[in-house]
XYZ file of C-alpha atoms in Angstrom:
634
model
C -45.728 -143.239 17.302
C -45.956 -145.802 14.500
C -47.337 -144.836 11.107
C -49.269 -147.379 9.168
C -48.472 -145.608 5.870
C -45.126 -145.130 4.237
C -45.453 -141.391 4.277
C -42.537 -138.977 4.913
C -43.456 -136.416 7.566
C -42.304 -132.890 6.706
C -42.064 -129.878 9.033
C -44.822 -127.287 9.298
C -44.323 -124.310 7.008
C -42.719 -121.534 9.104
C -40.774 -118.293 8.899
C -37.512 -119.845 7.698
C -39.333 -121.673 4.905
C -40.979 -118.386 3.946
C -37.713 -116.421 3.548
C -34.547 -116.470 1.439
C -36.067 -118.746 -1.269
C -37.001 -121.304 1.403
C -40.462 -121.710 -0.141
C -38.906 -123.106 -3.343
C -36.831 -125.615 -1.411
C -39.834 -126.588 0.741
C -42.004 -127.223 -2.317
C -39.200 -129.250 -3.940
C -38.863 -131.586 -0.939
C -42.325 -131.643 0.673
C -44.838 -130.159 -1.757
C -47.421 -127.441 -0.989
C -47.094 -125.454 2.274
C -50.350 -126.964 3.629
C -51.244 -130.642 3.341
C -52.628 -133.616 5.307
C -52.401 -137.403 5.539
C -53.796 -140.232 7.668
C -51.820 -142.909 9.494
C -54.206 -145.530 10.751
C -56.978 -143.766 12.672
C -54.836 -140.632 13.130
C -55.265 -137.559 10.921
C -52.306 -135.151 10.543
C -52.970 -131.662 9.126
C -50.275 -129.076 8.354
C -51.255 -125.411 7.851
C -49.353 -122.347 6.663
C -50.059 -119.338 8.885
C -47.077 -117.233 7.739
C -49.178 -115.340 5.189
C -47.597 -117.022 2.164
C -50.779 -118.980 1.329
C -54.225 -117.291 1.374
C -55.799 -118.018 4.762
C -59.408 -118.141 3.538
C -58.462 -120.812 1.022
C -56.912 -122.870 3.817
C -59.955 -122.392 6.081
C -62.291 -123.779 3.417
C -59.910 -126.685 2.786
C -59.567 -127.379 6.544
C -63.335 -127.541 7.087
C -63.692 -130.061 4.273
C -60.756 -132.179 5.522
C -62.081 -132.427 9.054
C -65.726 -132.873 8.029
C -64.902 -135.907 5.868
C -62.316 -137.415 8.216
C -63.092 -140.714 9.992
C -59.968 -140.535 12.178
C -60.254 -140.983 15.938
C -57.416 -138.577 16.713
C -56.714 -135.355 14.902
C -53.483 -133.355 15.054
C -52.826 -129.926 13.543
C -49.350 -128.446 13.000
C -48.651 -124.690 12.685
C -45.460 -122.705 12.202
C -46.528 -119.811 14.437
C -48.238 -120.261 17.840
C -51.600 -118.717 18.633
C -51.378 -117.877 22.240
C -50.817 -114.201 23.122
C -47.451 -113.124 24.476
C -46.795 -113.379 28.169
C -44.767 -111.191 30.454
C -42.028 -113.815 30.754
C -41.637 -114.339 27.009
C -37.963 -113.921 26.098
C -36.796 -110.866 24.208
C -35.847 -113.118 21.297
C -39.457 -114.285 20.827
C -41.568 -111.131 20.968
C -42.501 -111.153 17.289
C -42.888 -114.904 16.834
C -46.664 -115.216 17.311
C -49.463 -115.427 14.779
C -50.878 -111.906 14.581
C -54.310 -112.236 13.012
C -56.942 -112.363 15.785
C -59.895 -112.820 13.403
C -58.424 -115.856 11.638
C -57.167 -117.234 14.969
C -60.702 -117.105 16.389
C -62.133 -118.825 13.301
C -59.484 -121.558 13.412
C -60.107 -122.180 17.091
C -63.827 -122.508 16.426
C -63.111 -125.141 13.737
C -60.651 -127.030 15.991
C -63.130 -127.098 18.845
C -66.141 -128.066 16.708
C -64.233 -130.843 14.891
C -62.670 -132.247 18.080
C -59.029 -131.667 17.239
C -56.906 -133.279 19.959
C -53.737 -131.204 19.805
C -52.522 -128.145 17.894
C -48.713 -128.172 17.736
C -46.681 -125.055 16.966
C -43.053 -124.019 17.185
C -41.095 -120.783 16.610
C -40.660 -120.011 20.329
C -37.712 -121.058 22.488
C -39.964 -122.498 25.189
C -42.285 -125.397 25.985
C -45.814 -124.225 26.642
C -49.210 -125.960 27.043
C -52.596 -124.220 26.953
C -56.117 -125.690 27.034
C -59.064 -123.998 25.324
C -62.507 -125.559 24.867
C -61.148 -129.099 24.894
C -58.285 -128.363 22.493
C -54.686 -128.504 23.667
C -52.326 -125.902 22.185
C -48.731 -126.978 22.645
C -45.695 -124.904 21.736
C -42.954 -127.485 21.373
C -40.014 -125.054 21.134
C -38.250 -123.631 18.103
C -35.307 -125.709 16.915
C -32.129 -123.649 16.805
C -33.532 -120.804 18.901
C -31.820 -119.167 21.839
C -32.707 -120.921 25.094
C -33.206 -118.683 28.100
C -32.400 -120.521 31.310
C -35.785 -120.522 33.054
C -38.617 -122.953 33.880
C -40.113 -122.960 30.366
C -37.031 -122.685 28.157
C -34.710 -125.686 28.092
C -33.340 -128.422 25.813
C -36.011 -131.014 25.142
C -37.889 -133.017 22.575
C -41.625 -133.755 22.607
C -42.913 -137.334 22.915
C -46.449 -138.044 21.664
C -48.148 -141.353 22.454
C -51.494 -142.555 21.122
C -53.353 -145.379 22.829
C -56.867 -146.552 23.562
C -56.807 -144.280 26.601
C -56.161 -141.168 24.505
C -53.269 -138.954 23.494
C -50.317 -138.325 25.794
C -47.867 -135.473 25.120
C -44.873 -134.738 27.323
C -41.482 -133.057 26.972
C -38.390 -135.219 27.451
C -35.273 -133.520 28.781
C -31.954 -134.988 27.642
C -29.408 -135.617 30.357
C -27.238 -132.492 29.985
C -25.014 -131.838 32.968
C -23.826 -128.311 32.118
C -23.779 -125.238 34.295
C -26.380 -122.545 33.750
C -23.807 -120.284 32.040
C -22.591 -123.069 29.743
C -26.142 -123.987 28.775
C -26.840 -120.368 27.872
C -23.647 -120.110 25.795
C -24.445 -123.388 24.022
C -27.908 -122.072 23.278
C -26.535 -118.864 21.775
C -24.073 -120.845 19.640
C -26.903 -123.100 18.483
C -28.931 -120.055 17.435
C -25.982 -118.559 15.531
C -25.240 -121.869 13.790
C -28.877 -122.242 12.769
C -28.975 -118.645 11.532
C -26.242 -119.385 8.978
C -27.176 -122.999 8.229
C -30.775 -122.239 7.326
C -29.868 -119.550 4.775
C -26.616 -119.586 2.836
C -27.399 -116.235 1.079
C -27.888 -114.688 4.506
C -24.546 -116.182 5.551
C -22.818 -114.592 2.550
C -24.394 -111.197 3.249
C -23.337 -111.240 6.904
C -19.792 -112.382 6.088
C -19.504 -109.664 3.423
C -20.639 -107.010 5.896
C -18.134 -108.261 8.488
C -15.327 -108.179 5.912
C -16.211 -104.597 4.951
C -16.290 -103.600 8.614
C -12.893 -105.234 9.035
C -11.397 -103.256 6.150
C -12.869 -100.023 7.536
C -11.519 -100.719 11.017
C -8.109 -101.483 9.554
C -8.175 -98.159 7.699
C -9.223 -96.281 10.838
C -6.650 -97.942 13.086
C -3.572 -98.253 10.874
C -3.786 -95.245 8.529
C -1.313 -92.613 9.723
C -2.924 -89.263 10.499
C -1.417 -85.918 11.354
C -3.955 -83.159 11.962
C -1.383 -80.484 12.789
C 0.081 -77.906 10.416
C 3.434 -78.984 8.969
C 5.858 -76.238 9.925
C 8.783 -78.361 8.756
C 7.877 -77.944 5.075
C 10.428 -75.722 3.353
C 8.597 -73.750 0.663
C 11.372 -71.200 0.060
C 12.034 -72.757 -3.345
C 8.543 -71.739 -4.515
C 7.696 -68.668 -2.429
C 7.536 -65.402 -4.366
C 8.717 -67.192 -7.523
C 6.829 -67.007 -10.866
C 4.443 -69.922 -11.358
C 2.432 -71.307 -14.252
C -1.153 -71.872 -13.101
C -4.130 -73.467 -14.906
C -7.603 -72.326 -13.802
C -10.680 -74.498 -14.527
C -14.190 -73.105 -13.981
C -17.702 -74.010 -15.157
C -18.533 -70.320 -15.691
C -16.761 -67.047 -16.351
C -17.302 -63.661 -17.970
C -19.462 -62.460 -19.624
C -21.642 -64.273 -17.059
C -21.473 -62.188 -13.886
C -21.647 -63.911 -10.512
C -19.763 -63.975 -7.258
C -17.667 -66.886 -8.507
C -16.690 -65.267 -11.817
C -15.830 -61.953 -10.164
C -13.789 -63.749 -7.502
C -11.853 -65.685 -10.169
C -11.216 -62.543 -12.215
C -9.867 -60.626 -9.233
C -7.595 -63.475 -8.180
C -6.274 -63.889 -11.729
C -5.457 -60.181 -11.988
C -3.829 -60.236 -8.565
C -1.683 -63.251 -9.474
C -0.689 -61.778 -12.838
C 0.329 -58.581 -11.050
C 2.666 -60.712 -8.923
C 4.369 -62.077 -12.032
C 2.562 -65.405 -12.452
C 1.286 -66.874 -15.742
C -2.381 -67.880 -15.520
C -4.351 -69.707 -18.220
C -8.130 -70.158 -17.903
C -10.188 -73.108 -19.166
C -13.791 -71.836 -19.165
C -17.022 -72.198 -21.219
C -17.693 -70.226 -24.358
C -20.666 -67.846 -24.604
C -22.435 -66.402 -27.647
C -20.513 -63.140 -27.226
C -17.230 -64.832 -26.318
C -16.359 -67.937 -28.296
C -12.765 -67.352 -29.341
C -9.868 -68.707 -27.325
C -6.799 -66.560 -26.650
C -3.291 -67.144 -25.383
C -4.603 -66.535 -21.859
C -7.947 -68.339 -22.069
C -9.213 -71.544 -23.698
C -12.943 -71.322 -24.385
C -14.559 -74.776 -24.233
C -17.515 -75.407 -26.551
C -20.897 -75.504 -24.816
C -22.994 -78.632 -25.399
C -26.009 -77.578 -23.335
C -26.967 -74.238 -21.796
C -29.766 -73.742 -19.318
C -31.032 -70.965 -17.084
C -32.924 -67.848 -18.153
C -30.010 -66.514 -20.197
C -28.115 -69.760 -20.665
C -25.763 -68.884 -17.837
C -25.351 -72.488 -16.671
C -23.335 -74.351 -19.272
C -22.299 -77.948 -19.809
C -19.204 -77.974 -21.974
C -17.410 -80.571 -24.079
C -14.884 -82.163 -21.692
C -13.244 -84.060 -24.579
C -12.371 -80.975 -26.615
C -8.846 -81.574 -27.933
C -7.742 -77.968 -27.437
C -8.037 -78.403 -23.650
C -5.299 -80.994 -23.480
C -3.214 -79.231 -26.112
C -3.276 -75.901 -24.262
C -2.657 -77.660 -20.941
C 0.452 -79.443 -22.232
C 1.704 -76.241 -23.825
C 1.303 -74.366 -20.530
C 2.923 -77.201 -18.537
C 1.482 -75.783 -15.292
C 3.213 -75.922 -11.938
C -0.212 -76.397 -10.377
C -3.895 -76.563 -11.270
C -6.565 -74.465 -9.548
C -10.167 -75.694 -10.022
C -13.293 -73.832 -8.960
C -16.026 -76.483 -9.231
C -16.059 -80.127 -8.064
C -17.531 -81.442 -11.318
C -17.414 -81.096 -15.115
C -14.516 -78.798 -16.067
C -13.324 -79.041 -12.477
C -13.096 -82.816 -12.906
C -11.257 -82.329 -16.213
C -8.710 -80.147 -14.436
C -8.288 -82.727 -11.679
C -7.771 -85.533 -14.211
C -5.195 -83.577 -16.222
C -3.337 -82.620 -13.054
C -3.099 -86.257 -11.963
C -2.166 -87.326 -15.492
C 0.695 -84.824 -15.773
C 1.680 -84.896 -12.091
C 0.739 -81.422 -10.893
C -0.791 -80.581 -7.502
C -4.434 -79.466 -7.440
C -5.987 -76.588 -5.487
C -9.782 -76.356 -5.199
C -11.664 -73.261 -4.050
C -14.948 -74.130 -2.353
C -17.140 -71.295 -3.668
C -20.649 -72.714 -3.505
C -22.865 -74.667 -1.121
C -24.070 -77.285 -3.587
C -26.877 -78.530 -1.339
C -28.633 -75.162 -1.705
C -28.926 -75.693 -5.482
C -30.909 -78.945 -5.380
C -33.778 -77.321 -7.311
C -31.516 -77.077 -10.385
C -30.550 -80.764 -10.328
C -32.705 -83.446 -12.077
C -32.647 -85.679 -8.995
C -34.923 -86.013 -5.945
C -34.286 -82.814 -3.998
C -33.886 -84.419 -0.578
C -31.487 -87.056 -1.945
C -29.205 -84.467 -3.550
C -29.485 -81.978 -0.687
C -28.850 -84.400 2.168
C -26.579 -87.040 0.636
C -25.188 -86.588 -2.872
C -23.960 -82.981 -2.563
C -21.920 -83.700 0.582
C -20.500 -86.957 -0.788
C -19.518 -85.197 -4.013
C -17.738 -82.389 -2.162
C -15.943 -84.745 0.246
C -14.791 -87.116 -2.498
C -13.530 -84.298 -4.715
C -11.793 -82.395 -1.906
C -9.934 -85.485 -0.732
C -8.509 -85.929 -4.238
C -7.063 -82.412 -4.139
C -3.799 -81.341 -2.521
C -5.147 -78.120 -1.078
C -8.509 -76.463 -0.461
C -9.211 -72.731 -0.224
C -12.309 -71.719 1.746
C -13.530 -68.175 2.411
C -14.524 -68.572 6.082
C -13.727 -70.621 9.167
C -17.312 -71.884 9.309
C -16.825 -73.333 5.813
C -13.616 -75.043 6.935
C -15.545 -76.539 9.859
C -18.196 -77.889 7.464
C -15.583 -79.586 5.268
C -13.922 -81.198 8.275
C -17.294 -82.413 9.554
C -18.099 -84.207 6.275
C -14.687 -85.896 6.284
C -12.347 -83.731 4.185
C -8.723 -84.468 5.116
C -6.830 -82.299 2.625
C -4.827 -79.207 3.596
C -7.147 -76.181 3.989
C -6.407 -72.465 3.718
C -9.011 -70.001 5.020
C -8.869 -67.010 2.704
C -11.825 -64.807 1.711
C -11.972 -63.675 -1.895
C -10.419 -60.309 -2.559
C -12.282 -57.061 -3.009
C -11.098 -54.120 -5.126
C -11.171 -51.824 -2.149
C -10.053 -48.603 -3.827
C -12.555 -48.990 -6.675
C -15.518 -49.370 -4.328
C -14.257 -46.815 -1.817
C -13.449 -44.029 -4.288
C -16.239 -41.392 -4.591
C -18.524 -41.696 -7.644
C -20.015 -38.204 -7.442
C -20.761 -37.738 -11.137
C -22.813 -40.928 -11.366
C -24.914 -40.406 -8.242
C -27.109 -37.584 -9.567
C -28.002 -39.608 -12.663
C -28.946 -42.627 -10.553
C -31.093 -40.520 -8.195
C -32.970 -39.147 -11.169
C -33.277 -42.563 -12.841
C -34.877 -44.186 -9.781
C -36.773 -41.093 -8.526
C -34.876 -40.984 -5.248
C -35.657 -37.892 -3.188
C -33.479 -36.296 -0.484
C -35.777 -37.631 2.262
C -35.553 -41.234 1.012
C -33.389 -43.769 2.817
C -31.976 -46.148 0.214
C -31.458 -49.846 0.842
C -29.576 -51.987 -1.660
C -29.052 -55.687 -2.269
C -26.832 -57.196 -4.962
C -27.815 -60.762 -5.731
C -28.721 -63.134 -8.518
C -32.495 -63.555 -8.665
C -32.559 -67.269 -7.884
C -34.609 -69.168 -5.355
C -31.522 -70.009 -3.283
C -30.817 -66.261 -2.816
C -34.025 -65.760 -0.792
C -34.855 -62.437 -2.470
C -38.559 -62.748 -1.713
C -37.706 -62.511 1.988
C -36.279 -59.014 1.383
C -39.381 -57.889 -0.499
C -41.763 -59.177 2.169
C -39.665 -57.707 4.973
C -39.394 -54.229 3.435
C -43.108 -54.198 2.554
C -43.904 -54.938 6.195
C -41.378 -52.470 7.629
C -42.418 -49.587 5.385
C -45.908 -49.566 6.896
C -44.460 -49.144 10.408
C -42.135 -46.210 9.735
C -42.407 -42.537 8.933
C -39.071 -42.706 7.143
C -39.585 -43.242 3.416
C -37.697 -46.275 2.126
C -36.459 -47.351 -1.278
C -35.004 -50.794 -2.019
C -32.824 -51.389 -5.089
C -32.198 -55.042 -5.984
C -29.324 -55.381 -8.447
C -29.049 -58.637 -10.386
C -30.746 -60.973 -12.856
C -31.978 -64.544 -12.624
C -34.669 -67.144 -13.205
C -36.998 -65.707 -10.540
C -37.248 -62.219 -12.052
C -40.735 -62.642 -13.572
C -42.072 -64.199 -10.391
C -40.642 -61.390 -8.240
C -41.895 -58.677 -10.600
C -45.418 -60.115 -10.433
C -45.223 -60.326 -6.645
C -44.130 -56.675 -6.416
C -46.907 -55.614 -8.792
C -49.608 -57.674 -7.054
C -48.725 -56.029 -3.729
C -48.423 -52.469 -5.132
C -44.763 -52.163 -4.171
C -43.486 -50.680 -7.461
C -42.731 -47.280 -5.910
C -40.753 -48.774 -3.021
C -38.884 -51.706 -4.568
C -37.002 -51.632 -7.872
C -35.579 -54.653 -9.662
C -32.610 -52.930 -11.289
C -31.429 -55.927 -13.319
C -27.861 -56.646 -14.357
C -25.425 -53.758 -13.955
C -21.965 -53.565 -15.584
C -19.247 -54.159 -12.971
C -17.802 -50.673 -13.533
C -21.099 -49.079 -12.455
C -21.641 -51.155 -9.293
C -19.595 -48.839 -6.974
C -21.953 -45.932 -7.744
C -24.983 -48.023 -6.731
C -23.368 -48.841 -3.399
C -22.480 -45.205 -2.763
C -26.010 -44.123 -3.645
C -27.311 -46.271 -0.781
C -27.380 -46.043 3.013
C -27.626 -49.688 4.125
C -26.837 -53.014 2.445
C -29.432 -55.754 3.037
C -28.966 -59.447 2.291
C -31.081 -62.577 2.772
C -29.186 -65.346 0.961
C -28.360 -68.487 2.951
C -26.440 -70.243 0.174
C -23.228 -68.202 0.357
C -19.856 -69.569 1.331
C -18.644 -65.997 1.768
C -20.969 -63.290 0.489
C -18.404 -61.306 -1.479
C -20.908 -58.520 -2.174
C -20.896 -57.797 1.553
C -17.208 -56.846 1.368
C -17.923 -54.679 -1.684
C -20.702 -52.866 0.161
C -18.543 -52.463 3.262
C -15.733 -51.026 1.109
C -18.232 -48.351 0.046
C -18.994 -47.642 3.697
C -22.346 -49.431 4.009
C -23.409 -51.127 7.241
C -25.037 -54.529 6.639
C -28.166 -56.320 7.846
C -28.227 -59.986 6.776
C -29.601 -63.395 7.665
C -27.038 -65.334 9.629
C -25.592 -68.278 7.686
C -22.299 -70.110 7.303
C -20.879 -67.727 4.701
C -22.091 -64.564 6.412
C -21.114 -65.217 10.003
C -17.382 -64.527 9.580
C -17.817 -61.421 7.411
C -20.119 -59.310 9.592
C -18.893 -58.309 13.045
C -22.081 -58.182 15.096
C -23.044 -54.678 16.288
C -19.825 -53.248 14.790
C -20.161 -53.508 11.014
C -23.797 -54.619 10.916
C -26.325 -57.098 12.258
C -26.931 -60.832 11.679
C -30.351 -62.276 12.481
C -32.315 -65.488 12.225
C -34.397 -66.221 9.131
C -37.323 -64.383 10.680
C -38.871 -61.228 9.201
C -39.830 -59.754 12.568
C -36.330 -60.175 14.046
C -34.652 -59.017 10.825
C -36.862 -55.929 10.598
C -36.213 -55.006 14.235
C -32.450 -54.763 13.555
C -32.946 -52.885 10.291
C -35.346 -50.466 11.988
C -32.816 -49.874 14.776
C -30.153 -48.980 12.217
C -32.488 -46.754 10.195
C -33.559 -44.760 13.257
C -29.987 -44.229 14.534
C -27.886 -42.135 12.111
C -24.995 -42.031 14.597
C -24.937 -45.841 14.718
C -24.928 -45.990 10.916
C -21.962 -43.630 10.798
C -20.029 -45.682 13.357
C -20.808 -48.967 11.592
C -19.814 -47.391 8.258
C -16.317 -46.449 9.455
C -15.768 -49.882 10.984
C -17.016 -51.605 7.821
C -14.500 -49.689 5.701
C -11.657 -50.644 8.049
C -12.667 -54.324 7.922
C -13.004 -54.405 4.117
C -9.590 -52.787 3.658
C -8.014 -55.955 5.140
C -9.362 -57.986 2.197
C -7.955 -55.987 -0.693
C -7.164 -58.029 -3.831
C -3.407 -57.514 -3.563
C -3.337 -58.868 -0.023
C -5.482 -61.873 -0.984
C -3.350 -62.698 -4.044
C -0.224 -62.640 -1.874
C -1.735 -65.032 0.687
C -3.029 -67.402 -2.011
C 0.409 -67.346 -3.640
C 1.973 -68.397 -0.326
C -0.539 -71.249 -0.051
C 0.383 -72.334 -3.586
C 4.028 -72.463 -2.482
C 3.172 -74.499 0.600
C 1.161 -77.035 -1.432
C 3.870 -77.291 -4.103
C 6.544 -77.935 -1.472
C 4.445 -80.580 0.296
C 3.535 -82.245 -3.019
C 7.113 -82.575 -4.249
C 8.406 -83.514 -0.799
C 5.929 -86.396 -0.766
C 7.061 -87.433 -4.273
C 10.643 -87.763 -3.053
C 9.755 -90.219 -0.263
């Protein structure tokens, strides 16, 4: 086809021009995405149907162009074809059609009314001709696309001839004498080459992804792994020998929680075995002064109802000074952030192994974190735990289900399964003198069956479940029930209002915080221990209650499952009030079962006495120390 004007013919504006800054390059070389010109008595019109340019604007412009044109032949070029998909359209081309039926119908009406000869389009790896109301719609084939070896998809170019007899359009096949397989492979290579050639940024992104995948595969394939316990490690040099140990925790006494009690018991057990332990913990209004055994770190920000959650000054000079003076054999951290991170850094700086005790399921505390809850709960908490654990030399977990969780998220460090210790004798020894005073204080009559729960009043502890369950159960039973909930927390006002609104004041008592020395009497006052928290890694209060001879009814969760022996020391149920109440009712109505469960609970709790736990943790310390220094010598 000869042009009578010296006019450069650009391509129609398509998907590649509309992506990866292609529109800027198109405008630089060809101008606007829709334009027209005449060559002799032939009118060429290029439209943009990718959505980049307003379609109504183009429709108005198109009507004016065609209405004022004196050309004999009129040709329109589109990036995306009109015709609907067919059954034999290749899988590579399913989304390559113009998907605006209303505009398509309006354009077709204009083409037909203004006697457009041919509408050319590309974007499909096929040659296709359709005739509608005197207008030919020809899909010429998308350059660089994958060619499927069938009757409509093949290498070709389109020849257009204009003469006095009209317009002739036909595909011309080049003489390619390749086999069907070779043609298909060449087509795939052509598509890949075009993919990178059209967009250099896309090329860089893909290459970067491939490089990262390569590094990851290299790590997976060539990194040596040994998932078995190392029995060849000789820890005799460290076993049962005095050690200097630095503890780092984000909370401690006077704040009372499962973590602080667990730390205190372990410290006393280790000291009793002849070890020197120094604590690095936050200060509190009633405890600000450091001692030879404890460095109190200044609090920068306190939050929570009573300021129990504390962000301390990690740069306090006394931390490093006390650490260097102690010169610890190992560091034991109890949180994977803040002071825990300080302990990890100091240990690496002064070449000491690090032990981390996984006390808390961080994902259950998303409501305390100033981040989107789902993001912290489902992603950040697990990444934080995995990253921190893999920097440590040993991990202590309270249950086998917790060990399984850490392995599932990718923790590779050495793990010791060891529940926190319980002061068995203290909780098991009779508290006769205190019981009468407690019965009088809470108006407990001889015919009352007393339930008790010891828990911080936080949302993650699920205390409202207990209140709703007992309120429902009490209406079904002749046995008079009393529920004592020991503990403080942010939800206290909410729970008090709920109890008051439902007239449950006579049945349910929020006892508040109780000094640790008085807790055994509360257990011994009661008949059954009830628990609804799903955020525990262990549920240390369960062992305390079992030491006092209480059978347990609890919601089954990762930290509870290993502590309660089903139908022997208590019951574990789903998070369902009806199912939970059915087990509690069974236990209430069977005194003989309660007695049997009580004896078995005491026997189980005795196995977790503080002295026994301290001895096992000490042996794990020795194992980690031996492995750490053996690795240093390699």
